[in-house]
Short mmCIF file of C-alpha atoms in Angstrom, two decimals:
data_model
loop_
_atom_site.label_atom_id
_atom_site.label_comp_id
_atom_site.label_asym_id
_atom_site.label_seq_id
_atom_site.Cartn_x
_atom_site.Cartn_y
_atom_site.Cartn_z
CA MET A 1165 17.93 12.81 43.57
CA LEU A 1166 15.21 12.18 40.98
CA VAL A 1167 13.33 15.37 40.11
CA VAL A 1168 9.93 15.27 38.38
CA SER A 1169 8.70 18.42 36.65
CA SER A 1170 6.06 19.47 34.15
CA LEU A 1171 7.15 21.14 30.93
CA VAL A 1172 5.83 24.54 29.91
CA ALA A 1173 8.01 25.22 26.90
CA ALA A 1174 8.28 22.69 24.10
CA THR A 1175 11.38 20.51 24.10
CA ALA A 1176 13.71 21.18 21.18
CA ALA A 1177 13.09 18.69 18.40
CA CYS A 1178 15.81 16.57 16.88
CA THR A 1179 16.81 18.11 13.58
CA PRO A 1180 19.78 17.54 11.27
CA ALA A 1181 21.42 20.66 12.67
CA ALA A 1182 20.66 19.99 16.34
CA SER A 1183 21.19 16.23 16.64
CA PRO A 1184 24.64 14.66 16.96
CA ARG A 1185 23.17 11.23 16.21
CA VAL A 1186 22.25 11.07 12.51
CA GLU A 1187 20.45 13.00 9.85
CA CYS A 1188 16.68 12.78 10.17
CA GLN A 1189 15.63 11.44 6.79
CA GLY A 1190 13.64 8.58 5.32
CA ARG A 1191 10.08 7.28 5.42
CA SER A 1192 8.28 3.96 5.77
CA SER A 1193 4.91 2.28 5.66
CA LEU A 1194 3.48 -0.08 8.28
CA SER A 1195 0.93 -2.79 7.48
CA SER A 1196 -1.01 -5.39 9.48
CA ILE A 1197 -1.35 -8.55 7.36
CA ASP A 1198 -3.34 -11.76 7.78
CA PRO A 1199 -0.63 -14.46 7.59
CA ARG A 1200 -2.87 -17.01 5.88
CA SER A 1201 -4.40 -14.81 3.17
CA GLY A 1202 -1.88 -11.99 2.76
CA VAL A 1203 -4.67 -9.42 3.03
CA ALA A 1204 -3.75 -6.22 4.87
CA SER A 1205 -6.37 -5.02 7.37
CA TRP A 1206 -4.68 -1.62 7.46
CA GLN A 1207 -1.67 0.23 6.08
CA THR A 1208 -0.30 3.58 7.19
CA ALA A 1209 2.48 5.89 6.03
CA LEU A 1210 5.09 7.02 8.56
CA GLY A 1211 7.65 9.80 8.57
CA GLN A 1212 10.33 7.54 10.11
CA ALA A 1213 12.89 5.13 8.63
CA SER A 1214 14.08 2.35 10.92
CA GLU A 1215 16.29 -0.71 10.99
CA VAL A 1216 15.41 -1.56 14.61
CA PRO A 1217 12.93 -4.39 15.33
CA MET A 1218 9.44 -3.11 16.08
CA GLN A 1219 8.07 -3.42 19.62
CA VAL A 1220 4.48 -4.22 20.56
CA GLU A 1221 3.53 -2.38 23.76
CA ASP A 1222 0.19 -1.69 25.42
CA GLY A 1223 -1.97 -2.22 22.31
CA THR A 1224 0.38 -0.33 20.01
CA VAL A 1225 3.29 -1.05 17.69
CA VAL A 1226 6.31 1.16 18.31
CA VAL A 1227 8.76 2.05 15.54
CA THR A 1228 12.10 3.38 16.76
CA ALA A 1229 13.92 5.67 14.33
CA PRO A 1230 17.36 7.31 14.64
CA CYS A 1231 15.86 10.71 15.32
CA GLY A 1232 12.24 10.05 16.24
CA ALA A 1233 9.56 7.45 16.81
CA ALA A 1234 6.13 6.35 15.65
CA VAL A 1235 3.36 4.77 17.72
CA VAL A 1236 0.51 3.08 15.83
CA ASP A 1237 -2.68 1.49 17.18
CA LEU A 1238 -2.65 -2.26 16.60
CA VAL A 1239 -6.39 -2.54 15.97
CA ASP A 1240 -7.01 0.07 13.27
CA GLY A 1241 -3.59 1.47 12.28
CA ASP A 1242 -4.36 4.90 13.71
CA VAL A 1243 -1.11 6.87 14.05
CA ARG A 1244 -0.89 8.09 17.64
CA TYR A 1245 2.60 9.60 17.36
CA ASP A 1246 4.93 10.20 14.42
CA ASP A 1247 7.47 12.87 15.22
CA ALA A 1248 11.02 13.72 16.22
CA THR A 1249 12.25 13.03 19.76
CA PRO A 1250 15.10 14.58 21.75
CA GLY A 1251 16.59 11.24 22.77
CA GLU A 1252 16.47 7.47 22.64
CA LEU A 1253 13.07 5.82 22.96
CA VAL A 1254 12.42 4.24 26.37
CA GLY A 1255 8.85 2.99 25.87
CA VAL A 1256 5.16 3.93 25.82
CA THR A 1257 2.12 3.73 28.03
CA ASP A 1258 -1.46 4.12 26.82
CA GLN A 1259 -1.12 7.91 26.85
CA ARG A 1260 2.56 8.85 26.77
CA LEU A 1261 5.90 8.20 25.10
CA PHE A 1262 9.20 8.41 27.02
CA THR A 1263 12.69 9.22 25.76
CA LEU A 1264 16.11 9.16 27.44
CA ASP A 1265 17.67 12.45 26.38
CA GLU A 1266 21.17 13.78 25.84
CA PRO A 1267 22.70 15.27 29.03
CA GLU A 1268 22.20 19.00 29.57
CA GLY A 1269 25.03 20.12 31.86
CA ASP A 1270 24.49 18.28 35.15
CA ASN A 1271 20.93 17.41 34.16
CA HIS A 1272 20.19 13.96 32.68
CA PRO A 1273 16.51 14.01 31.72
CA ILE A 1274 13.87 11.53 30.65
CA THR A 1275 11.13 13.38 28.76
CA SER A 1276 7.54 12.25 28.22
CA PHE A 1277 5.25 13.29 25.35
CA ARG A 1278 1.48 13.06 25.04
CA LEU A 1279 0.50 10.63 22.30
CA ASP A 1280 -2.61 12.59 21.35
CA THR A 1281 -0.88 15.96 20.81
CA ALA A 1282 2.88 15.14 20.64
CA GLU A 1283 3.36 17.93 23.22
CA PRO A 1284 5.85 17.45 26.09
CA ALA A 1285 4.06 16.22 29.23
CA GLY A 1286 6.79 16.03 31.87
CA SER A 1287 10.43 15.32 32.62
CA TYR A 1288 12.41 13.23 35.06
CA SER A 1289 15.94 14.37 35.81
CA ILE A 1290 18.85 13.46 38.06
CA ASN A 1291 22.34 14.79 38.62
CA THR A 1292 23.88 11.48 37.61
CA ARG A 1293 23.51 9.43 34.46
CA PHE A 1294 20.52 7.13 33.98
CA GLN A 1295 22.16 3.78 33.30
CA ASP A 1296 19.02 2.38 31.67
CA ALA A 1297 15.26 2.83 31.59
CA THR A 1298 12.20 1.01 30.29
CA VAL A 1299 8.40 1.08 30.52
CA ALA A 1300 6.59 -1.95 31.96
CA ASP A 1301 3.04 -2.53 33.24
CA GLY A 1302 2.22 1.18 33.16
CA SER A 1303 5.32 2.25 35.09
CA LEU A 1304 8.57 3.96 34.13
CA VAL A 1305 11.41 1.78 35.46
CA THR A 1306 14.76 3.53 35.84
CA LEU A 1307 18.22 2.50 37.00
CA TYR A 1308 20.68 5.11 38.24
CA GLY A 1309 23.57 4.37 40.58
CA ASP A 1310 22.36 1.43 42.65
CA GLU A 1311 18.76 2.66 42.65
CA LEU A 1312 16.15 0.70 40.68
CA ARG A 1313 12.84 2.57 40.71
CA ALA A 1314 9.35 2.02 39.29
CA SER A 1315 7.20 5.17 38.95
CA ASP A 1316 3.50 4.73 38.18
CA GLN A 1317 2.45 6.60 35.00
CA THR A 1318 -1.16 5.45 34.55
CA GLY A 1319 -2.72 5.32 38.02
CA THR A 1320 -2.67 1.52 37.92
CA GLY A 1321 1.05 0.74 37.64
CA PRO A 1322 3.41 -0.26 40.46
CA SER A 1323 5.66 2.16 42.34
CA TRP A 1324 8.66 1.04 44.39
CA ASP A 1325 12.40 1.49 45.03
CA LEU A 1326 15.09 -1.15 45.40
CA GLN A 1327 18.83 -1.02 45.94
CA VAL A 1328 20.52 -3.26 43.34
CA PRO A 1329 24.29 -3.49 42.85
CA ALA A 1330 24.80 -2.21 39.29
CA ASP A 1331 28.18 -2.76 37.70
CA ARG A 1332 29.84 -2.15 34.32
CA ASP A 1333 27.21 -0.99 31.85
CA PRO A 1334 24.07 -2.57 33.37
CA HIS A 1335 20.88 -3.09 31.35
CA LEU A 1336 17.20 -3.68 32.08
CA VAL A 1337 15.46 -6.61 30.36
CA ARG A 1338 11.74 -7.47 30.63
CA SER A 1339 11.05 -11.17 31.33
CA GLY A 1340 7.39 -11.91 31.99
CA HIS A 1341 6.50 -10.45 35.40
CA LEU A 1342 10.18 -9.79 36.14
CA ILE A 1343 12.64 -7.00 35.39
CA LEU A 1344 16.16 -8.38 34.96
CA VAL A 1345 19.17 -6.21 35.75
CA THR A 1346 22.17 -7.58 33.82
CA ASN A 1347 25.68 -6.50 34.79
CA GLY A 1348 29.11 -6.59 33.20
CA ASP A 1349 30.40 -8.67 36.11
CA GLY A 1350 28.05 -11.44 34.94
CA SER A 1351 25.42 -11.11 37.67
CA ILE A 1352 21.70 -10.96 36.89
CA PHE A 1353 19.18 -9.67 39.44
CA ALA A 1354 15.52 -10.66 38.91
CA VAL A 1355 13.04 -8.19 40.42
CA ASP A 1356 9.27 -8.66 40.69
CA LEU A 1357 7.56 -5.86 38.76
CA ALA A 1358 4.52 -5.86 41.03
CA ASP A 1359 6.24 -5.00 44.31
CA GLY A 1360 9.97 -4.50 43.66
CA SER A 1361 11.05 -7.55 45.64
CA LEU A 1362 14.26 -9.35 44.69
CA VAL A 1363 13.28 -12.81 43.42
CA TRP A 1364 16.70 -14.26 42.59
CA ARG A 1365 20.28 -13.53 41.59
CA THR A 1366 22.53 -15.57 39.29
CA ILE A 1367 26.10 -15.53 38.05
CA PRO A 1368 27.46 -17.30 34.94
CA PRO A 1369 28.63 -20.91 35.40
CA VAL A 1370 32.07 -19.98 34.01
CA THR A 1371 34.62 -17.93 35.93
CA ALA A 1372 35.81 -14.62 34.47
CA THR A 1373 36.24 -10.99 35.47
CA SER A 1374 34.05 -9.47 32.77
CA TYR A 1375 31.14 -10.67 30.63
CA GLY A 1376 28.86 -9.68 27.81
CA LEU A 1377 25.32 -10.98 28.40
CA ARG A 1378 22.40 -11.46 25.98
CA VAL A 1379 19.11 -12.63 27.50
CA THR A 1380 16.26 -14.49 25.79
CA SER A 1381 13.09 -15.20 27.76
CA VAL A 1382 10.49 -17.89 27.04
CA PRO A 1383 7.69 -19.08 29.34
CA GLY A 1384 9.30 -20.70 32.38
CA THR A 1385 12.92 -20.21 31.31
CA VAL A 1386 15.52 -17.45 31.05
CA LEU A 1387 18.27 -18.22 28.50
CA THR A 1388 21.52 -16.29 28.83
CA ALA A 1389 24.34 -16.19 26.28
CA ALA A 1390 27.51 -15.15 28.09
CA SER A 1391 30.83 -14.26 26.51
CA THR A 1392 33.89 -13.57 28.63
CA SER A 1393 36.09 -10.55 28.03
CA ASP A 1394 39.25 -11.96 29.60
CA GLU A 1395 42.45 -12.80 27.73
CA LYS A 1396 40.83 -15.90 26.23
CA THR A 1397 37.30 -15.41 24.95
CA ARG A 1398 34.84 -18.10 26.01
CA THR A 1399 31.16 -18.40 25.19
CA VAL A 1400 28.44 -20.33 26.96
CA VAL A 1401 24.63 -20.45 26.98
CA TYR A 1402 22.91 -21.38 30.22
CA ALA A 1403 19.26 -21.82 31.17
CA THR A 1404 17.73 -20.57 34.41
CA GLU A 1405 14.35 -21.50 35.87
CA ALA A 1406 12.36 -18.27 35.65
CA ALA A 1407 10.52 -18.70 38.95
CA THR A 1408 13.51 -19.53 41.18
CA GLY A 1409 16.75 -18.70 39.33
CA ARG A 1410 17.85 -22.32 39.60
CA LEU A 1411 20.43 -23.30 36.98
CA ARG A 1412 18.97 -25.92 34.63
CA TRP A 1413 21.75 -26.52 32.13
CA THR A 1414 24.85 -25.13 30.47
CA ARG A 1415 26.13 -25.66 26.93
CA PRO A 1416 29.21 -24.38 25.05
CA ALA A 1417 27.52 -22.14 22.48
CA TRP A 1418 27.65 -18.58 21.20
CA ILE A 1419 24.10 -17.22 20.93
CA VAL A 1420 20.44 -18.23 21.03
CA LEU A 1421 18.96 -18.13 17.51
CA GLY A 1422 15.41 -18.79 18.71
CA ALA A 1423 13.49 -20.55 21.45
CA ASP A 1424 10.11 -21.54 22.81
CA ARG A 1425 9.09 -23.46 25.93
CA ASP A 1426 10.08 -26.79 24.26
CA LEU A 1427 13.01 -26.17 21.87
CA THR A 1428 16.02 -23.86 21.93
CA VAL A 1429 18.15 -23.35 18.80
CA LEU A 1430 21.79 -22.45 19.47
CA ARG A 1431 24.64 -21.25 17.26
CA THR A 1432 28.10 -22.56 18.05
CA ALA A 1433 31.31 -21.70 16.22
CA GLY A 1434 30.67 -24.39 13.63
CA ALA A 1435 27.11 -25.66 13.96
CA VAL A 1436 23.43 -25.02 14.62
CA GLU A 1437 22.05 -27.12 17.47
CA GLY A 1438 18.54 -27.90 18.66
CA VAL A 1439 18.32 -28.62 22.39
CA ASP A 1440 15.54 -29.27 24.87
CA THR A 1441 14.67 -25.97 26.55
CA VAL A 1442 14.03 -27.55 29.96
CA SER A 1443 16.78 -30.19 30.16
CA GLY A 1444 19.36 -28.91 27.65
CA ALA A 1445 19.58 -32.36 26.04
CA LEU A 1446 20.85 -32.28 22.46
CA ARG A 1447 18.16 -33.23 19.93
CA TRP A 1448 20.04 -32.52 16.70
CA ARG A 1449 23.06 -30.78 15.28
CA ARG A 1450 23.73 -29.37 11.80
CA PRO A 1451 27.15 -28.19 10.53
CA ALA A 1452 27.24 -24.49 9.61
CA THR A 1453 29.74 -22.00 8.24
CA ARG A 1454 32.43 -21.55 10.86
CA ILE A 1455 32.40 -18.27 12.81
CA ASP A 1456 35.46 -16.56 14.24
CA LEU A 1457 33.95 -15.97 17.67
CA PRO A 1458 36.26 -13.27 19.05
CA ASP A 1459 35.45 -11.03 16.07
CA ALA A 1460 31.84 -12.08 15.44
CA HIS A 1461 28.82 -9.87 16.12
CA PRO A 1462 25.50 -11.50 17.11
CA GLU A 1463 23.56 -8.87 15.16
CA ALA A 1464 25.18 -10.18 11.97
CA VAL A 1465 23.46 -13.57 12.31
CA PRO A 1466 19.75 -13.90 11.40
CA VAL A 1467 17.43 -15.53 13.91
CA VAL A 1468 15.30 -18.61 13.21
CA ALA A 1469 11.52 -18.94 13.17
CA LEU A 1470 9.88 -21.77 15.15
CA THR A 1471 6.54 -23.35 14.32
CA ARG A 1472 4.82 -26.45 15.72
CA ASP A 1473 6.69 -28.77 13.33
CA THR A 1474 9.44 -26.74 11.66
CA VAL A 1475 12.50 -24.60 12.34
CA VAL A 1476 13.11 -22.13 9.51
CA LEU A 1477 16.81 -21.31 9.28
CA PRO A 1478 17.86 -18.30 7.14
CA GLN A 1479 21.25 -18.67 5.46
CA PRO A 1480 22.55 -15.43 3.92
CA GLY A 1481 23.89 -16.28 0.48
CA SER A 1482 22.07 -19.64 0.38
CA PRO A 1483 18.48 -20.92 0.36
CA ALA A 1484 16.63 -20.85 3.68
CA LEU A 1485 16.10 -24.30 5.19
CA GLY A 1486 12.92 -25.69 6.68
CA LEU A 1487 14.09 -28.21 9.31
CA ASP A 1488 12.09 -30.85 11.14
CA ARG A 1489 12.13 -29.49 14.68
CA SER A 1490 12.42 -32.97 16.18
CA THR A 1491 15.33 -34.28 14.07
CA GLY A 1492 16.92 -31.25 12.33
CA ARG A 1493 16.51 -32.95 8.95
CA VAL A 1494 15.81 -30.75 5.92
CA ARG A 1495 12.16 -30.74 4.91
CA TRP A 1496 12.41 -28.07 2.23
CA ARG A 1497 14.61 -25.36 0.76
CA GLY A 1498 13.18 -21.90 0.22
CA PRO A 1499 14.28 -18.53 -1.10
CA GLU A 1500 17.33 -16.77 0.30
CA THR A 1501 16.24 -14.43 3.08
CA TRP A 1502 17.53 -12.59 6.10
CA THR A 1503 14.21 -11.95 7.86
CA VAL A 1504 11.65 -14.61 8.76
CA VAL A 1505 8.87 -14.82 11.36
CA ALA A 1506 6.40 -17.55 12.29
CA ALA A 1507 2.66 -16.92 12.57
CA GLY A 1508 0.95 -20.18 13.44
CA ASP A 1509 1.76 -22.71 10.73
CA VAL A 1510 2.78 -20.01 8.25
CA VAL A 1511 6.24 -18.46 7.95
CA VAL A 1512 6.61 -15.03 6.38
CA THR A 1513 9.89 -14.01 4.76
CA ALA A 1514 11.28 -10.78 3.34
CA VAL A 1515 12.85 -11.68 -0.01
CA SER A 1516 14.41 -9.10 -2.33
CA ASP A 1517 11.52 -6.94 -3.55
CA ARG A 1518 8.73 -9.08 -2.06
CA VAL A 1519 7.30 -10.44 1.16
CA THR A 1520 6.39 -14.11 0.79
CA ALA A 1521 4.45 -16.50 3.03
CA LEU A 1522 5.29 -20.22 3.03
CA GLU A 1523 3.60 -23.27 4.50
CA ALA A 1524 5.81 -24.23 7.43
CA ARG A 1525 5.61 -28.00 6.83
CA THR A 1526 6.19 -28.01 3.07
CA GLY A 1527 7.69 -24.67 2.07
CA ALA A 1528 4.94 -24.18 -0.50
CA VAL A 1529 4.21 -20.53 -1.34
CA ARG A 1530 0.93 -19.40 0.19
CA TRP A 1531 1.00 -15.78 -1.01
CA SER A 1532 3.42 -13.09 -2.07
CA ARG A 1533 3.14 -9.31 -2.20
CA PRO A 1534 5.50 -6.61 -3.52
CA VAL A 1535 7.24 -4.02 -1.37
CA GLU A 1536 8.26 -0.50 -2.37
CA ARG A 1537 11.38 0.26 -0.34
CA HIS A 1538 14.82 -1.18 0.28
CA LEU A 1539 14.40 -2.77 3.73
CA GLN A 1540 11.72 -4.76 5.52
CA GLU A 1541 11.20 -5.54 9.21
CA LEU A 1542 8.70 -8.18 10.34
CA THR A 1543 7.15 -9.02 13.68
CA VAL A 1544 4.05 -10.89 14.87
CA ALA A 1545 1.37 -9.13 16.93
CA PRO A 1546 -0.42 -10.82 19.87
CA ASP A 1547 -3.49 -11.37 17.65
CA GLY A 1548 -1.38 -13.37 15.16
CA LYS A 1549 -1.25 -10.68 12.46
CA VAL A 1550 2.08 -10.03 10.77
CA LEU A 1551 3.36 -6.46 11.05
CA LEU A 1552 5.40 -5.35 8.03
CA LEU A 1553 7.54 -2.23 8.13
CA ASP A 1554 8.60 -1.32 4.58
CA THR A 1555 11.32 1.27 5.15
CA ASP A 1556 13.94 3.43 3.50
CA ILE A 1557 17.57 2.82 4.41
CA VAL A 1558 18.65 4.71 7.52
CA PRO A 1559 21.06 7.40 6.19
CA HIS A 1560 24.06 6.68 8.42
CA LEU A 1561 23.87 2.94 7.74
CA GLY A 1562 23.72 2.80 3.98
CA ALA A 1563 22.78 4.53 0.76
#
């Protein structure tokens, strides 16, 4: 049973002594930058260090740290929350932040905090483990057992319950107006966020007993990278029509490096391929350093940036390549980088001690600005601004 309660006493904060996760150290700064001029409209200091990609939710940018979180207003950089949390960040609404906390005996709570005061606002607990949780369209969506539930948090969000077979470490993934439930047996259930109705169900087009699934969503299409966990590892990427779940195409590939409604860039064991997102037809193929797939980790491969004319391909240890998106031919070679994002016809890269913007068609430097810390995370806001997190190294991951 799901129990909802208000909190009277403050929840214990995550401190180096109390948290089994990591030490709570490090700081960062967050900036909103015009991609064409390099001018920052705002910059704010944060008491969190993070190596997790930022999330843009409900008019805010959310920074997830090992022992806390920060929530910053996208318009003016106002810090709405910057504090420790008792568990892993689930998401935010316009007024509250939610965390999935460590179990307390038979109690497995999700705690909410007010963004304006950082005070605990309520808790949700069950006597079995939450398998996953997220915030979408003003509702807290939870999965426990076979129960998928949306609980309105704003007065305007949906509320519903649905029985969904959940198997082997299931996860919730947002895909447009859908919530996808991915399972270790390879099945994916697509549920309409508005009313909780089951829209479609798919299974991978290769037979196995166990799978690892990574989902990428673009308008009209759900791309799934599936790797089998049987005696012989196999990898495949398949495309599903978002509205119906109909299988569009399947290709032998490892992961999706980037995609939009027209082009999908895949990584195979020995190449980078550009394929048509709708049909799966191969447009171009470039040889790449061979990867030992059974031992490879997708997080160890940088993603590409897609613009109207160019695919920017980072190559750790070598210059980044600007590829013609139609042919895959090299247009330009740029600085070595791990992180790159596209904002219109400008690509922004994190290079050594600087962040540099390049013209997507030519690779010409548009602007460059120094950074102060060891690591940089980049993302693009809905208004086209580039969000730069200049952060210390997370203690348990490095120096």
